[in-house]
């Protein structure tokens, strides 16, 4: 008997490419064009020296520029201990399809530093950010590549990033989005991704003749995206029955009081030990019976191994790539709808586009305009995906990716990059 060797697990980038291959067949994209469309244009890896407690440490940072056929590269920067090149590639690729799907004039990129930002002092975080952005400054810029916040980064980090770039190039607010308001950030950017998650969930509900009122919602992650998604679900009178973050999970079948929970998180740094709730194991959170399950933390959390335990009607992908292809096969077999990341969490990049446009024009929009234009773009994009899906009899993800692929393919042809 020969010993069985375990197949290596596909990387997130390989998984994204598997979805793209499926979508390319639906969209009728020639196979030879797909090599160009799937792979990144440029990848940069930089060394980040950092003094901590008087000792020199070394960290690694990445910027992957995936595709700019439709406009400057665009995508967040993640600070997380699990960041690696394959993950950044996957996230950069998803940005290409997301910006194309919501039809904003950007391509796709992503950056990351392999570090736990919560282990750093404010000064160390500043030094790390300053070094990273100085070292990638030659490939970013308002017409080249426009970074934004992602996991482990925030408006303050973007303010420091803008300053690092400005030391070389002069004051350039449009080089990053998600900045503090004082530096040219847009009103409505902070909660835009979470708000978009709820706009898309509501569009789906309406398309099924339902409403969000009274719907049971479970949210994994209570950072920027998860907390504001929970807030907007709560505002729509949905019942957020369970939430979790890296330190713990909580549950209340009657619905958590989200405004109170915000105060608790502000005071303690976690949802754990919230008085008006019962504790829940982090490994149980994703398997609570609910109507909307909203992963809003890490990628690849619903997999071939655990998808069978998911008890929801819809998975709303607030996080990027939270469901692996094997996980998706099982969810689909169990008639669970998936609202894919490239539409479900596109609210953030959409308002980032508004911020960039405001910075370039040196003209600030009012909150009402940001909200109106965000809703318009997301509703239209959802309607297009739904129509495509009905025509092609495919999944929401296949429809979203096929639509996005067609747009990037046409732009690449128009530029002369692709001649088939
Ligand atoms: P964040 O750093 O603000 O928050 C992350 C949250 O996830 C925190 O509450 C953290 O405690 C929790 N978390 C981390 N590891 C966990 C674990 N193992 N189990 C449970 N919870 C865990 O990050 P964010 O900006 O809210 O991003 C969350 C996700 O949304 C990421 O996948 C990101 O790529 C995606 N996303 C973010 C934006 C944006 O505008 N920030 C836009 C689109 C997509």
Coordinates of C-alpha atoms and ligand atoms in Angstrom, one line a residue:
X1 CA 0.0 0.0 0.0
X2 CA 1.3 3.5 -0.8
X3 CA 1.0 6.1 1.8
X4 CA -1.6 8.8 1.0
X5 CA -0.2 12.3 0.8
X6 CA -2.5 15.0 1.9
X7 CA -3.3 17.6 -0.8
X8 CA -2.0 21.0 0.2
X9 CA -4.8 23.4 1.0
X10 CA -5.4 25.9 -1.9
X11 CA -4.3 29.5 -1.0
X12 CA -6.9 32.3 -0.9
X13 CA -5.6 33.6 -4.3
X14 CA -6.0 30.1 -5.8
X15 CA -9.6 30.0 -4.4
X16 CA -10.4 33.5 -5.9
X17 CA -9.0 32.3 -9.2
X18 CA -11.3 29.2 -9.1
X19 CA -14.3 31.5 -8.8
X20 CA -13.0 33.6 -11.7
X21 CA -12.5 30.6 -13.9
X22 CA -16.2 29.6 -13.4
X23 CA -17.3 33.2 -14.0
X24 CA -15.2 33.6 -17.2
X25 CA -17.1 30.7 -18.8
X26 CA -20.4 32.4 -18.0
X27 CA -19.1 35.7 -19.3
X28 CA -17.5 34.2 -22.4
X29 CA -14.0 35.6 -21.7
X30 CA -11.3 33.9 -23.9
X31 CA -9.1 31.6 -21.9
X32 CA -5.9 33.4 -23.0
X33 CA -7.2 36.7 -21.7
X34 CA -7.8 35.2 -18.3
X35 CA -4.1 34.8 -17.5
X36 CA -3.7 38.5 -17.7
X37 CA -6.9 39.2 -15.9
X38 CA -6.2 36.8 -13.0
X39 CA -2.6 37.7 -12.2
X40 CA -1.3 40.9 -10.5
X41 CA 0.5 43.6 -12.5
X42 CA 3.0 44.4 -9.8
X43 CA 4.0 43.1 -6.4
X44 CA 6.3 44.9 -4.0
X45 CA 7.7 43.5 -0.7
X46 CA 9.4 45.9 1.7
X47 CA 11.4 45.5 4.8
X48 CA 10.2 47.5 7.8
X49 CA 12.7 48.0 10.5
X50 CA 11.2 49.1 13.8
X51 CA 12.7 49.9 17.2
X52 CA 10.7 48.4 20.1
X53 CA 12.0 48.8 23.6
X54 CA 15.4 49.9 22.3
X55 CA 15.8 46.7 20.1
X56 CA 15.6 46.6 16.4
X57 CA 12.9 44.3 14.9
X58 CA 12.1 43.6 11.3
X59 CA 8.7 43.3 9.7
X60 CA 7.6 42.7 6.1
X61 CA 5.1 44.8 4.2
X62 CA 3.4 44.1 0.8
X63 CA 1.6 46.1 -1.8
X64 CA 0.0 44.1 -4.7
X65 CA -1.3 46.1 -7.6
X66 CA -3.6 43.7 -9.4
X67 CA -5.2 45.6 -12.3
X68 CA -5.6 49.2 -13.3
X69 CA -7.4 48.8 -16.7
X70 CA -10.3 50.9 -15.4
X71 CA -8.4 53.5 -13.3
X72 CA -5.8 53.9 -10.5
X73 CA -5.2 50.9 -8.3
X74 CA -7.4 51.0 -5.2
X75 CA -7.5 48.9 -2.0
X76 CA -6.9 48.8 1.7
X77 CA -3.9 48.1 3.8
X78 CA -4.2 45.4 6.5
X79 CA -2.0 45.1 9.6
X80 CA -2.5 41.5 10.9
X81 CA -0.1 38.7 12.1
X82 CA -1.5 36.3 9.3
X83 CA -0.8 38.7 6.4
X84 CA 1.2 37.0 3.6
X85 CA 1.7 37.5 -0.1
X86 CA -0.9 35.0 -1.2
X87 CA -3.6 36.6 1.0
X88 CA -2.7 40.1 -0.2
X89 CA -2.9 38.9 -3.8
X90 CA -6.3 37.4 -3.3
X91 CA -7.6 40.6 -1.6
X92 CA -6.0 42.8 -4.4
X93 CA -7.8 40.7 -7.0
X94 CA -11.1 41.0 -5.2
X95 CA -10.7 44.8 -5.3
X96 CA -10.4 44.7 -9.1
X97 CA -13.7 43.0 -9.4
X98 CA -15.4 45.0 -6.6
X99 CA -14.5 48.4 -8.2
X100 CA -15.6 47.1 -11.6
X101 CA -18.9 45.8 -10.2
X102 CA -19.9 49.0 -8.6
X103 CA -18.6 50.8 -11.7
X104 CA -16.3 53.3 -10.1
X105 CA -13.2 54.4 -12.0
X106 CA -10.6 52.4 -10.1
X107 CA -8.6 49.1 -10.5
X108 CA -7.7 46.8 -7.6
X109 CA -4.8 46.6 -5.1
X110 CA -4.2 45.6 -1.5
X111 CA -1.4 46.0 1.0
X112 CA -0.5 44.5 4.3
X113 CA 2.1 44.3 7.0
X114 CA 2.6 41.0 9.0
X115 CA 2.2 42.4 12.5
X116 CA -0.2 42.5 15.4
X117 CA -1.0 46.3 15.5
X118 CA -2.6 45.9 19.0
X119 CA 0.8 44.8 20.4
X120 CA 2.4 48.2 19.4
X121 CA 2.5 51.5 21.3
X122 CA 1.1 54.5 19.4
X123 CA 4.6 55.7 18.7
X124 CA 5.6 52.3 17.3
X125 CA 2.4 52.2 15.1
X126 CA 3.3 55.6 13.8
X127 CA 6.9 54.6 13.0
X128 CA 5.8 51.4 11.3
X129 CA 3.2 53.3 9.2
X130 CA 5.6 56.0 8.3
X131 CA 8.3 53.5 7.2
X132 CA 5.9 51.3 5.2
X133 CA 4.2 54.2 3.3
X134 CA 7.6 55.9 2.7
X135 CA 8.8 52.7 1.2
X136 CA 5.8 52.2 -1.1
X137 CA 5.5 55.9 -1.9
X138 CA 7.1 55.5 -5.4
X139 CA 4.2 53.3 -6.6
X140 CA 1.3 55.1 -5.0
X141 CA -0.4 58.5 -5.8
X142 CA -3.8 59.9 -6.6
X143 CA -3.5 58.8 -10.3
X144 CA -1.6 55.6 -9.6
X145 CA -2.7 53.7 -6.5
X146 CA -4.9 55.0 -3.6
X147 CA -4.7 53.0 -0.3
X148 CA -7.4 52.9 2.4
X149 CA -8.0 51.3 5.8
X150 CA -8.6 47.6 6.3
X151 CA -8.3 45.2 9.2
X152 CA -6.0 46.6 11.9
X153 CA -5.7 50.0 10.3
X154 CA -8.0 53.1 10.7
X155 CA -8.4 56.8 9.9
X156 CA -5.5 57.7 12.1
X157 CA -3.2 55.3 10.2
X158 CA -4.4 56.9 6.9
X159 CA -3.6 60.4 8.3
X160 CA 0.0 59.3 9.0
X161 CA 0.2 57.6 5.6
X162 CA -0.9 60.8 3.9
X163 CA 1.8 62.7 5.8
X164 CA 4.5 60.2 4.9
X165 CA 3.6 60.6 1.2
X166 CA 3.3 64.4 1.5
X167 CA 6.8 64.8 2.9
X168 CA 8.1 63.7 -0.6
X169 CA 5.3 64.9 -2.9
X170 CA 3.7 67.8 -1.1
X171 CA 0.2 68.0 0.4
X172 CA -1.8 65.3 -1.4
X173 CA -5.0 64.3 0.4
X174 CA -6.2 62.2 -2.6
X175 CA -3.4 59.7 -2.1
X176 CA -5.3 57.8 0.5
X177 CA -9.0 57.5 1.5
X178 CA -10.6 56.8 4.9
X179 CA -8.6 59.7 6.4
X180 CA -9.7 61.8 9.4
X181 CA -12.2 64.5 8.4
X182 CA -9.7 67.2 9.4
X183 CA -7.4 66.0 6.6
X184 CA -10.0 65.8 3.9
X185 CA -11.8 62.6 4.9
X186 CA -15.3 62.2 3.7
X187 CA -18.4 62.4 5.9
X188 CA -20.0 58.9 5.9
X189 CA -16.8 57.0 5.2
X190 CA -16.4 55.5 8.7
X191 CA -19.6 53.5 8.6
X192 CA -19.9 53.1 4.8
X193 CA -18.9 49.5 4.6
X194 CA -21.3 48.4 7.4
X195 CA -24.1 50.5 6.0
X196 CA -23.5 49.0 2.5
X197 CA -23.8 45.5 4.1
X198 CA -27.3 46.4 5.3
X199 CA -28.3 48.2 2.1
X200 CA -27.4 45.0 0.1
X201 CA -29.1 42.8 2.7
X202 CA -32.3 44.9 2.4
X203 CA -32.2 44.8 -1.4
X204 CA -32.0 41.0 -1.2
X205 CA -34.8 40.9 1.3
X206 CA -37.0 43.0 -0.9
X207 CA -36.3 41.0 -3.9
X208 CA -37.6 38.0 -2.0
X209 CA -40.7 39.8 -0.7
X210 CA -39.3 40.1 2.8
X211 CA -38.2 42.9 5.1
X212 CA -35.3 43.2 7.6
X213 CA -37.7 44.0 10.5
X214 CA -37.6 41.3 13.0
X215 CA -35.0 39.3 11.1
X216 CA -32.4 37.5 13.3
X217 CA -28.8 38.6 12.6
X218 CA -25.5 37.1 13.7
X219 CA -22.3 39.1 13.2
X220 CA -18.7 37.8 13.5
X221 CA -16.3 40.7 14.1
X222 CA -17.1 44.0 15.9
X223 CA -14.5 46.3 14.3
X224 CA -15.2 48.9 11.7
X225 CA -17.4 46.8 9.4
X226 CA -19.1 44.4 11.9
X227 CA -20.0 47.1 14.5
X228 CA -21.6 49.5 11.9
X229 CA -23.3 46.6 10.1
X230 CA -24.8 45.6 13.5
X231 CA -25.9 49.2 14.1
X232 CA -27.6 49.6 10.7
X233 CA -29.4 46.3 11.1
X234 CA -30.5 47.4 14.5
X235 CA -31.7 50.7 13.0
X236 CA -33.8 48.7 10.6
X237 CA -35.4 46.9 13.5
X238 CA -33.7 43.6 12.8
X239 CA -32.7 41.6 15.9
X240 CA -29.0 41.2 16.2
X241 CA -29.0 38.1 18.4
X242 CA -25.3 37.3 18.6
X243 CA -22.0 39.0 17.9
X244 CA -18.3 38.1 18.5
X245 CA -14.8 39.5 18.3
X246 CA -11.4 38.1 18.8
X247 CA -11.8 38.1 22.6
X248 CA -15.3 36.5 22.9
X249 CA -18.8 36.1 21.7
X250 CA -22.2 37.0 23.2
X251 CA -25.8 36.2 22.6
X252 CA -29.3 37.5 23.5
X253 CA -32.2 35.8 21.7
X254 CA -34.4 38.9 22.2
X255 CA -31.9 41.0 20.3
X256 CA -28.8 42.9 21.7
X257 CA -29.1 46.6 22.5
X258 CA -26.5 47.7 20.0
X259 CA -26.2 51.4 21.2
X260 CA -25.4 50.0 24.7
X261 CA -23.0 47.5 23.3
X262 CA -21.1 50.3 21.5
X263 CA -20.6 52.0 24.8
X264 CA -19.5 48.7 26.4
X265 CA -17.0 48.1 23.6
X266 CA -15.7 51.7 23.9
X267 CA -15.1 51.2 27.6
X268 CA -13.6 47.6 27.5
X269 CA -12.3 47.0 24.0
X270 CA -14.4 43.9 23.4
X271 CA -18.0 42.7 23.2
X272 CA -17.2 40.0 25.9
X273 CA -18.8 40.4 29.3
X274 CA -21.6 42.7 28.0
X275 CA -24.1 42.6 30.9
X276 CA -27.3 42.3 28.8
X277 CA -26.2 39.0 27.2
X278 CA -25.0 35.5 27.7
X279 CA -21.5 34.3 26.8
X280 CA -21.1 32.1 23.7
X281 CA -18.1 30.1 22.5
X282 CA -16.4 31.7 19.6
X283 CA -16.6 28.4 17.9
X284 CA -20.4 28.4 18.2
X285 CA -21.1 31.9 16.9
X286 CA -21.2 31.0 13.2
X287 CA -23.6 28.1 13.8
X288 CA -26.4 30.0 15.6
X289 CA -29.8 29.7 14.0
X290 CA -30.5 33.0 12.2
X291 CA -31.7 34.7 9.0
X292 CA -28.6 36.7 8.2
X293 CA -25.2 35.4 9.1
X294 CA -22.6 38.2 8.6
X295 CA -18.9 37.2 8.8
X296 CA -17.1 40.6 9.3
X297 CA -13.7 39.5 10.4
X298 CA -11.2 37.2 8.8
X299 CA -11.3 35.3 5.5
X300 CA -11.9 31.5 5.1
X301 CA -14.0 31.1 8.2
X302 CA -16.8 29.0 6.5
X303 CA -15.1 26.0 5.0
X304 CA -15.8 22.5 3.7
X305 CA -15.3 21.3 7.2
X306 CA -17.9 23.5 9.0
X307 CA -20.4 24.8 6.4
X308 CA -22.7 21.9 7.1
X309 CA -23.3 23.4 10.6
X310 CA -24.4 26.8 9.3
X311 CA -28.1 27.5 10.0
X312 CA -29.1 30.6 8.2
X313 CA -31.0 31.7 5.2
X314 CA -28.3 34.1 3.9
X315 CA -24.6 34.6 4.4
X316 CA -23.8 38.2 3.8
X317 CA -20.0 38.5 3.1
X318 CA -19.0 41.6 5.0
X319 CA -15.5 40.3 5.3
X320 CA -13.5 39.5 2.2
X321 CA -13.4 35.9 1.1
X322 CA -15.0 34.5 4.3
X323 CA -16.4 31.4 2.5
X324 CA -14.1 28.9 0.8
X325 CA -15.2 27.3 -2.5
X326 CA -15.8 24.0 -0.6
X327 CA -17.8 25.9 2.0
X328 CA -19.8 27.5 -0.8
X329 CA -20.7 24.2 -2.4
X330 CA -22.1 23.0 0.9
X331 CA -24.1 26.2 1.6
X332 CA -25.5 26.2 -1.9
X333 CA -26.5 22.5 -1.6
X334 CA -28.3 23.5 1.6
X335 CA -30.2 26.3 -0.2
X336 CA -28.3 29.0 1.7
X337 CA -28.0 32.2 -0.3
X338 CA -24.6 33.9 -0.4
X339 CA -24.4 37.7 -1.0
X340 CA -20.8 37.9 -2.2
X341 CA -18.1 40.1 -0.8
X342 CA -17.6 42.1 -4.0
X343 CA -21.1 43.6 -3.6
X344 CA -21.9 43.1 0.1
X345 CA -18.9 45.1 1.4
X346 CA -18.5 47.5 -1.6
X347 CA -20.0 50.4 0.4
X348 CA -16.6 51.3 1.8
X349 CA -14.8 51.6 -1.5
X350 CA -17.7 53.5 -3.0
X351 CA -17.5 56.2 -0.4
X352 CA -13.7 56.1 -0.7
X353 CA -14.3 57.0 -4.4
X354 CA -16.5 59.9 -3.2
X355 CA -13.6 61.0 -0.9
X356 CA -11.0 60.8 -3.7
X357 CA -13.4 62.8 -6.0
X358 CA -13.9 65.5 -3.2
X359 CA -10.2 65.7 -2.6
X360 CA -9.4 66.2 -6.3
X361 CA -12.0 68.9 -6.6
X362 CA -11.2 70.4 -3.2
X363 CA -14.9 70.5 -2.5
X364 CA -16.5 68.7 0.4
X365 CA -19.9 67.0 0.0
X366 CA -22.6 67.1 2.6
X367 CA -23.6 63.9 4.4
X368 CA -27.0 63.7 2.6
X369 CA -25.3 63.6 -0.8
X370 CA -22.8 60.9 0.3
X371 CA -25.7 58.8 1.6
X372 CA -27.9 59.3 -1.5
X373 CA -25.2 58.5 -4.0
X374 CA -24.0 55.5 -2.0
X375 CA -27.6 54.1 -1.9
X376 CA -28.0 54.7 -5.7
X377 CA -24.8 52.9 -6.6
X378 CA -25.3 49.9 -4.4
X379 CA -29.0 49.5 -5.4
X380 CA -28.2 49.7 -9.1
X381 CA -25.3 47.3 -8.7
X382 CA -27.5 44.8 -6.8
X383 CA -30.2 45.0 -9.5
X384 CA -27.6 44.4 -12.3
X385 CA -26.2 41.3 -10.4
X386 CA -29.7 39.9 -9.8
X387 CA -30.8 40.4 -13.4
X388 CA -27.6 38.8 -14.7
X389 CA -28.1 35.9 -12.3
X390 CA -31.7 35.4 -13.4
X391 CA -30.6 35.4 -17.1
X392 CA -27.6 33.0 -16.6
X393 CA -29.2 30.8 -13.9
X394 CA -26.1 31.0 -11.8
X395 CA -25.1 32.0 -8.2
X396 CA -24.9 35.6 -7.0
X397 CA -21.1 35.2 -6.9
X398 CA -20.9 33.9 -10.4
X399 CA -23.1 36.7 -11.7
X400 CA -21.2 39.4 -9.8
X401 CA -17.8 38.2 -11.0
X402 CA -19.0 37.6 -14.6
X403 CA -20.3 41.2 -14.8
X404 CA -17.1 42.6 -13.3
X405 CA -14.9 40.4 -15.5
X406 CA -16.7 41.6 -18.6
X407 CA -16.1 45.3 -17.7
X408 CA -12.4 44.8 -16.9
X409 CA -12.0 42.7 -20.1
X410 CA -13.6 45.4 -22.2
X411 CA -11.4 48.1 -20.6
X412 CA -8.3 46.0 -21.2
X413 CA -9.2 45.5 -24.8
X414 CA -9.9 49.2 -25.3
X415 CA -6.4 49.9 -23.9
X416 CA -4.9 47.4 -26.3
X417 CA -3.6 45.1 -23.6
X418 CA -5.8 42.3 -24.9
X419 CA -6.4 41.7 -28.5
X420 CA -8.6 38.5 -28.4
Ligands
LIG1 P1 -11.2 45.8 12.1 O1 -9.8 45.5 12.4 O2 -11.8 47.1 12.4 O3 -12.1 44.7 12.9 C1 -11.9 43.3 12.9 C2 -12.8 42.6 13.9 O4 -12.6 41.2 13.7 C3 -12.4 43.0 15.3 O5 -13.6 43.1 16.1 C4 -11.6 41.7 15.8 O6 -11.7 41.5 17.2 C5 -12.4 40.6 15.0 N1 -11.7 39.4 14.9 C6 -10.4 39.2 14.5 N2 -10.1 37.9 14.5 C7 -11.2 37.3 14.9 C8 -11.5 35.9 15.2 N3 -10.6 35.0 15.0 N4 -12.8 35.6 15.6 C9 -13.7 36.6 15.7 N5 -13.5 37.9 15.5 C10 -12.2 38.2 15.1 O7 -11.4 45.3 10.6 P2 -12.5 45.8 9.6 O8 -12.0 47.0 8.9 O9 -13.8 45.8 10.3 O10 -12.5 44.6 8.5 C11 -13.2 43.4 8.7 C12 -13.3 42.6 7.4 O11 -14.0 43.4 6.5 C13 -12.0 42.3 6.7 O12 -12.2 41.0 6.0 C14 -11.8 43.4 5.7 O13 -11.0 43.0 4.6 C15 -13.3 43.6 5.3 N6 -13.5 44.9 4.7 C16 -13.2 46.1 5.3 C17 -13.5 47.3 4.8 C18 -13.3 48.6 5.5 O14 -13.8 49.6 5.0 N7 -12.7 48.6 6.7 C19 -14.1 47.3 3.5 C20 -14.4 46.1 2.8 C21 -14.1 44.9 3.4

